[in-house]
Coordinates of C-alpha atoms in Angstrom, one line a residue:
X11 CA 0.0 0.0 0.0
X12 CA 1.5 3.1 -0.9
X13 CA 1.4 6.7 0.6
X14 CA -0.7 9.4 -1.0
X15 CA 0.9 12.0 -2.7
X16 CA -0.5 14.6 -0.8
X17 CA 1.5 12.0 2.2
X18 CA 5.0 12.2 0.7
X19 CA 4.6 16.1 -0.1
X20 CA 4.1 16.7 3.6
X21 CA 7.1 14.1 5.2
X22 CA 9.5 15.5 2.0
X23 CA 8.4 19.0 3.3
X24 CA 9.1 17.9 7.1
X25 CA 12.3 16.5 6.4
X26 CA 13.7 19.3 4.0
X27 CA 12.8 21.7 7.1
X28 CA 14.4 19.7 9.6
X29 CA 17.7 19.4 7.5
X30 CA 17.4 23.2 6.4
X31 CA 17.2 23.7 10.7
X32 CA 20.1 21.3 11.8
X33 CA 22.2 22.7 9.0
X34 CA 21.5 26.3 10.4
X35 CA 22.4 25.0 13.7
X36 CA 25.5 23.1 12.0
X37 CA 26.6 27.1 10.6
X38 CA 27.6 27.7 14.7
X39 CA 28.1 24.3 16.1
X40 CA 30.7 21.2 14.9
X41 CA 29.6 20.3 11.4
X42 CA 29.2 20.7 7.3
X43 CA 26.1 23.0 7.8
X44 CA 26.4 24.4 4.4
X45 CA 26.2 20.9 3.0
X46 CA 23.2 19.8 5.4
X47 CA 21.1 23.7 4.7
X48 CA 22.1 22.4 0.9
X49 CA 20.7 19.3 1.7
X50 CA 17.5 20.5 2.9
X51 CA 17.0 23.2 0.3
X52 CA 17.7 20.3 -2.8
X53 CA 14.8 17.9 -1.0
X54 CA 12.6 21.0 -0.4
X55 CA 13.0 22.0 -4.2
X56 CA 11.9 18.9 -5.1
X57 CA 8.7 19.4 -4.2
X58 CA 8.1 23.5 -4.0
X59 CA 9.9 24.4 -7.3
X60 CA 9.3 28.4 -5.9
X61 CA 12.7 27.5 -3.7
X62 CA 15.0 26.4 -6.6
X63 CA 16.2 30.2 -6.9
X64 CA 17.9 29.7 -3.5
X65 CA 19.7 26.2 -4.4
X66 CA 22.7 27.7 -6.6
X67 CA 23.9 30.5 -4.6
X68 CA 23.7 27.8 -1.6
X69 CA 25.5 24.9 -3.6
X70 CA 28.4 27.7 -4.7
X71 CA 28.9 28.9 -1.5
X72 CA 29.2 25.3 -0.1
X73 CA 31.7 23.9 -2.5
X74 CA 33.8 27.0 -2.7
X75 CA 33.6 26.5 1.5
X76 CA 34.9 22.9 0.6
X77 CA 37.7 23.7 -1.4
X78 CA 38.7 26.4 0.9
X79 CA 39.2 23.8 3.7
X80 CA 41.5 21.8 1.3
X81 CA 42.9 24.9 -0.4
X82 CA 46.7 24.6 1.9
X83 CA 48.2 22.2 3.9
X84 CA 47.9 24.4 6.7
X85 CA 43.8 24.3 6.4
X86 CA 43.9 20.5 5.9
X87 CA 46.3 20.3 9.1
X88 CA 43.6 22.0 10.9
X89 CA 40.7 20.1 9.3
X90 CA 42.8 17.2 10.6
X91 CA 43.3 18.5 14.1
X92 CA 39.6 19.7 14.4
X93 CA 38.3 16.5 13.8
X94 CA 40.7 14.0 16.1
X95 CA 39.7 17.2 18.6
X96 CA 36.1 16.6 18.0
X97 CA 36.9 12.4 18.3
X98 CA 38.3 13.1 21.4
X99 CA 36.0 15.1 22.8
X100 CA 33.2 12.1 22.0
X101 CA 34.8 9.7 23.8
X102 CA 36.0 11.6 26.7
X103 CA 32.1 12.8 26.9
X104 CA 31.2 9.6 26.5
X105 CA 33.1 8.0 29.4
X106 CA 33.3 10.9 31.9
X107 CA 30.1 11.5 33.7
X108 CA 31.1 14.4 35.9
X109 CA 30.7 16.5 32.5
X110 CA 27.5 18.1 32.0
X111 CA 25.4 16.4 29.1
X112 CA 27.6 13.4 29.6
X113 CA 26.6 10.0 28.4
X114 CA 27.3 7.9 25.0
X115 CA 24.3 10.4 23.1
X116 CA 26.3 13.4 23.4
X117 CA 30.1 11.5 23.2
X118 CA 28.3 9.9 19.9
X119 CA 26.9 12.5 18.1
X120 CA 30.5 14.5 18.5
X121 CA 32.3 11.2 17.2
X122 CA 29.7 11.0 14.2
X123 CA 30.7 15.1 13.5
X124 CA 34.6 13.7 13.5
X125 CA 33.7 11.1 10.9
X126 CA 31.3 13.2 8.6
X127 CA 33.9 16.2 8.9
X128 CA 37.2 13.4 8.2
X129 CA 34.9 12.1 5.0
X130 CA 34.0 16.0 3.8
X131 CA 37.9 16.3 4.0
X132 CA 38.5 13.5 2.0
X133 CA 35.7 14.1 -0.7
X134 CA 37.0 18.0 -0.4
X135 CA 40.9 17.2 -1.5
X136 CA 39.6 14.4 -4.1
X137 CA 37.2 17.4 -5.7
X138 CA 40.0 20.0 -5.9
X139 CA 43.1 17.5 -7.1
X140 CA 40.6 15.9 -9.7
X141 CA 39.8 19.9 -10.3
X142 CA 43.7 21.0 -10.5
X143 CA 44.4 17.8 -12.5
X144 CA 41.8 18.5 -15.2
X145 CA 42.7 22.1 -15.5
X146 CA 46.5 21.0 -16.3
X147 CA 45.6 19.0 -18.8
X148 CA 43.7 21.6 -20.3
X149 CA 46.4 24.2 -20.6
X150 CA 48.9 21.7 -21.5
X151 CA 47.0 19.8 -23.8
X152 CA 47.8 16.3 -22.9
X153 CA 45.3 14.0 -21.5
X154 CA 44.5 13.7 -17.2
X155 CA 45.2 10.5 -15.8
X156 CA 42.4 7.5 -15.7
X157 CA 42.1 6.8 -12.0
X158 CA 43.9 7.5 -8.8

């Protein structure tokens, strides 16, 4: 039995809000909130196509804030240091119950931040050096390698 469409316009429109909130949240706390209010806008699109205006100026602003994080090794040294900081943090929340908001929900959710930032860093470097790589071949004329 499937859900009417009226049904899935109303859970698309729920979820597309609550990632469009989190990832506002995300723009002050640990976290890609550019990605997540990027997220929310894409699945609200979907289904209000009045909101598709907003999309572009939100998925430029994202990936240039991607590349930026990958742009030196500096930035990817503190990428790197953010997230075994925000790792750390997890587990010494998680264990420690003297902390306020101590327990294994807080300690997890900073862990999860740790691996979601570690995999935007790792999706961020692949994006510019497949970028960089491309534009070489371009100017030089010779073709980019096949794979990594």
């Amino acid at each position: 039995m499937g859900i009417g469409k009226q049904t899935k316009r109303i859970l698309i429109a729920v979820a597309g809000a609550l990632l469009l909130v989190v990832g506002a949240l995300m723009l002050v706390l640990p976290g890609p909130g550019l990605l997540v209010v990027l997220a929310g806008l894409l699945l609200l699109a979907s289904e209000f196509p009045a909101l598709d205006r907003y999309v572009d100026p939100v998925r430029d602003r994202a990936m240039k804030a991607a590349e930026d994080s990958v742009s030196s090794p500096l930035r990817i040294a503190g990428s790197v240091l953010a997230g075994l900081a925000l790792l750390a943090a997890g587990i010494v929340w998680g264990t420690v119950r003297s902390l306020p908001f101590s327990g294994w929900s807080t300690g997890s959710s900073l862990i999860l931040s740790s691996v979601i930032l570690f995999a935007l860093l790792v999706w961020s470097y692949r994006r510019v050096k497949s970028r960089r790589e491309s534009r070489g071949s371009r100017e030089t004329g010779t073709k980019a390698p096949a794979g990594d």
